[in-house]
Short mmCIF file of C-alpha atoms in Angstrom, two decimals:
data_model
loop_
_atom_site.label_atom_id
_atom_site.label_comp_id
_atom_site.label_asym_id
_atom_site.label_seq_id
_atom_site.Cartn_x
_atom_site.Cartn_y
_atom_site.Cartn_z
CA MET A 44 -87.03 -5.99 -5.26
CA GLY A 45 -86.72 -9.65 -4.34
CA VAL A 46 -90.12 -9.50 -2.66
CA VAL A 47 -91.88 -6.85 -4.73
CA ALA A 48 -91.20 -8.23 -8.23
CA PRO A 49 -92.40 -11.81 -7.62
CA VAL A 50 -95.46 -10.73 -5.62
CA THR A 51 -96.42 -8.19 -8.29
CA GLY A 52 -95.88 -10.73 -11.06
CA LEU A 53 -97.84 -13.45 -9.30
CA ILE A 54 -100.84 -11.23 -8.53
CA ALA A 55 -100.77 -9.70 -12.02
CA ALA A 56 -100.95 -13.22 -13.49
CA ALA A 57 -103.23 -14.77 -10.85
CA LEU A 58 -106.15 -12.36 -11.38
CA PRO A 59 -106.49 -12.99 -15.14
CA VAL A 60 -105.86 -16.70 -14.64
CA THR A 61 -108.72 -16.83 -12.12
CA VAL A 62 -111.00 -14.86 -14.45
CA GLY A 63 -110.01 -17.06 -17.39
CA PHE A 64 -110.74 -20.23 -15.42
CA ALA A 65 -114.11 -18.84 -14.28
CA ARG A 66 -115.19 -17.61 -17.72
CA LEU A 67 -113.71 -20.26 -19.98
CA GLY A 68 -113.27 -23.32 -17.76
CA LEU A 69 -109.99 -25.03 -17.13
CA PRO A 70 -107.47 -25.27 -19.95
CA SER A 71 -105.80 -28.59 -20.75
CA GLY A 72 -103.62 -30.25 -18.14
CA GLU A 73 -100.53 -29.36 -20.15
CA VAL A 74 -101.44 -25.66 -20.06
CA LEU A 75 -102.21 -25.83 -16.31
CA VAL A 76 -98.77 -27.29 -15.65
CA GLY A 77 -97.27 -24.59 -17.89
CA ILE A 78 -99.08 -21.82 -15.98
CA ALA A 79 -97.85 -23.20 -12.64
CA ALA A 80 -94.30 -23.51 -14.01
CA ALA A 81 -94.43 -19.93 -15.34
CA LEU A 82 -95.43 -18.59 -11.91
CA VAL A 83 -92.55 -20.51 -10.29
CA ALA A 84 -90.17 -19.15 -12.95
CA VAL A 85 -91.24 -15.56 -12.21
CA ILE A 86 -90.51 -16.07 -8.52
CA LEU A 87 -87.09 -17.64 -9.17
CA VAL A 88 -85.97 -15.10 -11.76
CA SER A 89 -87.18 -12.15 -9.66
CA ARG A 90 -85.32 -13.20 -6.52
CA THR A 91 -82.49 -10.98 -5.37
CA SER A 92 -80.75 -10.59 -2.07
CA ASP A 93 -81.22 -7.43 -0.05
CA PRO A 94 -78.40 -7.30 2.48
CA GLY A 95 -79.45 -3.83 3.65
CA GLY A 96 -82.53 -5.17 5.41
CA ARG A 97 -84.71 -2.46 3.91
CA PRO A 98 -88.53 -2.62 4.16
CA SER A 99 -90.05 -5.11 1.77
CA GLY A 100 -92.52 -2.76 0.08
CA ILE A 101 -95.12 -5.52 0.07
CA ARG A 102 -98.04 -3.08 -0.02
CA TYR A 103 -96.65 -1.54 -3.22
CA ALA A 104 -96.32 -5.03 -4.66
CA LEU A 105 -99.95 -5.76 -3.79
CA VAL A 106 -101.19 -2.51 -5.32
CA GLY A 107 -99.00 -2.96 -8.40
CA GLY A 108 -100.06 -6.59 -8.85
CA VAL A 109 -103.76 -5.80 -8.49
CA GLY A 110 -103.39 -2.86 -10.88
CA LEU A 111 -101.63 -4.95 -13.53
CA GLY A 112 -104.04 -7.86 -13.01
CA VAL A 113 -107.10 -5.63 -13.41
CA PHE A 114 -105.47 -4.04 -16.46
CA ASN A 115 -104.88 -7.48 -17.99
CA VAL A 116 -108.50 -8.49 -17.41
CA ALA A 117 -109.97 -5.15 -18.54
CA ILE A 118 -107.92 -4.93 -21.72
CA ALA A 119 -109.03 -8.46 -22.65
CA ALA A 120 -112.70 -7.47 -22.27
CA PHE A 121 -112.73 -5.28 -25.38
CA PRO A 122 -114.61 -6.75 -28.33
CA GLU A 123 -112.60 -8.95 -30.63
CA GLN A 124 -110.98 -7.48 -33.73
CA ARG A 125 -110.55 -4.14 -31.97
CA VAL A 126 -106.98 -3.20 -31.18
CA ALA A 127 -106.94 0.58 -31.58
CA TRP A 128 -109.68 1.42 -29.06
CA PRO A 129 -108.15 -0.46 -26.13
CA LEU A 130 -104.86 1.29 -26.85
CA VAL A 131 -106.55 4.70 -26.99
CA VAL A 132 -108.26 4.02 -23.64
CA VAL A 133 -104.96 2.88 -22.09
CA LYS A 134 -103.06 5.94 -23.29
CA VAL A 135 -105.79 8.40 -22.27
CA ALA A 136 -105.95 6.81 -18.80
CA SER A 137 -102.15 6.93 -18.53
CA LEU A 138 -102.00 10.58 -19.54
CA ALA A 139 -104.79 11.44 -17.09
CA ALA A 140 -102.94 9.68 -14.26
CA ILE A 141 -99.70 11.47 -15.13
CA ALA A 142 -101.52 14.82 -15.27
CA ILE A 143 -103.14 14.22 -11.87
CA VAL A 144 -99.83 13.24 -10.25
CA THR A 145 -98.08 16.21 -11.86
CA VAL A 146 -100.70 18.68 -10.60
CA VAL A 147 -101.03 17.17 -7.11
CA ALA A 148 -97.26 16.84 -6.61
CA ARG A 149 -96.66 20.24 -8.24
CA ARG A 150 -94.09 18.84 -10.64
CA PRO A 151 -92.93 20.57 -13.82
CA TRP A 152 -94.80 19.59 -17.00
CA ARG A 153 -91.77 19.64 -19.27
CA MET A 154 -89.20 16.89 -19.39
CA PRO A 155 -85.54 17.53 -20.15
CA ARG A 156 -84.77 17.35 -23.88
CA ALA A 157 -81.96 14.89 -23.23
CA ILE A 158 -84.40 12.16 -22.18
CA LEU A 159 -87.03 12.87 -24.85
CA PRO A 160 -85.74 10.23 -27.34
CA ALA A 161 -85.67 7.58 -24.60
CA ALA A 162 -89.17 8.57 -23.46
CA VAL A 163 -90.50 8.27 -27.02
CA ALA A 164 -88.82 4.86 -27.43
CA VAL A 165 -90.34 3.63 -24.17
CA ALA A 166 -93.78 4.92 -25.21
CA VAL A 167 -93.58 3.15 -28.58
CA LEU A 168 -92.41 -0.12 -27.01
CA ASP A 169 -95.13 0.11 -24.33
CA LEU A 170 -97.78 0.72 -26.97
CA GLY A 171 -96.47 -2.22 -29.00
CA GLY A 172 -96.48 -4.48 -25.95
CA ASN A 173 -100.05 -3.52 -25.13
CA ALA A 174 -101.12 -4.08 -28.75
CA PHE A 175 -99.60 -7.55 -28.82
CA TYR A 176 -101.23 -8.37 -25.48
CA VAL A 177 -104.63 -7.32 -26.88
CA LEU A 178 -104.03 -9.49 -29.95
CA ALA A 179 -102.97 -12.42 -27.75
CA THR A 180 -106.16 -12.21 -25.68
CA GLN A 181 -108.23 -12.09 -28.85
CA ALA A 182 -106.42 -15.06 -30.40
CA GLY A 183 -106.62 -17.22 -27.29
CA ARG A 184 -107.38 -17.28 -23.59
CA VAL A 185 -106.80 -14.36 -21.23
CA ASP A 186 -105.26 -16.66 -18.60
CA VAL A 187 -102.67 -17.94 -21.07
CA ALA A 188 -101.87 -14.47 -22.46
CA ALA A 189 -101.52 -12.99 -18.96
CA THR A 190 -99.30 -15.83 -17.77
CA LEU A 191 -96.98 -15.52 -20.75
CA SER A 192 -96.82 -11.74 -20.35
CA SER A 193 -95.95 -12.16 -16.66
CA LEU A 194 -92.67 -13.77 -17.74
CA TYR A 195 -91.18 -10.33 -18.45
CA PRO A 196 -88.60 -10.64 -15.62
CA VAL A 197 -87.12 -13.63 -17.46
CA THR A 198 -86.54 -11.49 -20.54
CA THR A 199 -84.86 -8.82 -18.42
CA VAL A 200 -82.47 -11.34 -16.88
CA VAL A 201 -81.68 -12.99 -20.23
CA LEU A 202 -80.96 -9.58 -21.81
CA ALA A 203 -78.79 -8.55 -18.85
CA VAL A 204 -76.75 -11.73 -19.26
CA ALA A 205 -76.54 -11.56 -23.07
CA ILE A 206 -75.93 -7.85 -23.53
CA LEU A 207 -74.42 -6.63 -20.26
CA ARG A 208 -72.59 -9.89 -19.51
CA GLU A 209 -74.04 -9.95 -16.01
CA HIS A 210 -73.54 -13.06 -13.93
CA VAL A 211 -76.60 -15.30 -13.69
CA SER A 212 -77.18 -17.04 -10.36
CA ARG A 213 -78.21 -20.68 -10.15
CA THR A 214 -81.66 -19.58 -9.03
CA HIS A 215 -82.02 -17.34 -12.07
CA LEU A 216 -80.76 -20.09 -14.37
CA VAL A 217 -83.27 -22.57 -12.97
CA GLY A 218 -86.01 -19.95 -13.37
CA ILE A 219 -85.02 -19.33 -17.00
CA VAL A 220 -85.08 -23.05 -17.78
CA ILE A 221 -88.47 -23.45 -16.07
CA ALA A 222 -89.79 -20.44 -18.01
CA GLY A 223 -88.70 -22.04 -21.27
CA ALA A 224 -90.46 -25.27 -20.31
CA ALA A 225 -93.57 -23.30 -19.30
CA ILE A 226 -93.73 -21.57 -22.67
CA VAL A 227 -93.44 -24.91 -24.47
CA LEU A 228 -96.18 -26.45 -22.29
CA ILE A 229 -98.54 -23.49 -22.66
CA ALA A 230 -98.01 -23.22 -26.41
CA GLY A 231 -98.33 -26.97 -26.88
CA GLY A 232 -101.64 -27.52 -25.10
CA SER A 233 -104.53 -25.45 -26.32
CA THR A 234 -107.61 -27.66 -25.99
CA PRO A 235 -109.88 -26.48 -23.14
CA VAL A 236 -111.21 -29.00 -20.63
CA SER A 237 -114.87 -28.49 -19.78
CA GLY A 238 -115.68 -27.82 -16.19
#
């Protein structure tokens, strides 16, 4: 996880950032510093130790990062003022992928009733997250929206500390502080620099 999460997060943010820079030019210096700080924060917050010496899973991180990055770019390409259609496309594609995996792996179609409420809650939260991402890309730049959305590991760590009373390492604490600074920098500087 210490390798997979940061690599996935970096690639997922780097692709939309690159596309945003190419399509819209460079953002302000303040936003550039914020984007760099956010990427550092993701790495720091995602770091964990793996004393078992298990394989790193780097190829899964690469595939996951490219998949999320392409998703972030593709979802931002929908015409402005359209939120429902991108969400329909995302859900249809997700259901198709699940159906293909279920058929190929010969898995049962039905899920246990005990996990149905949790599955519905996850689906609603996922849909809400995607909707807010679409709105963020329509209100601003795709590179900024993707960078801010790549900070999800920070939220996980903060919730684990606040709710589960988990211990936060110094590395995680530094990452959380840097993430906070990154958000302030990105939100504060919104004037694009031509180039």
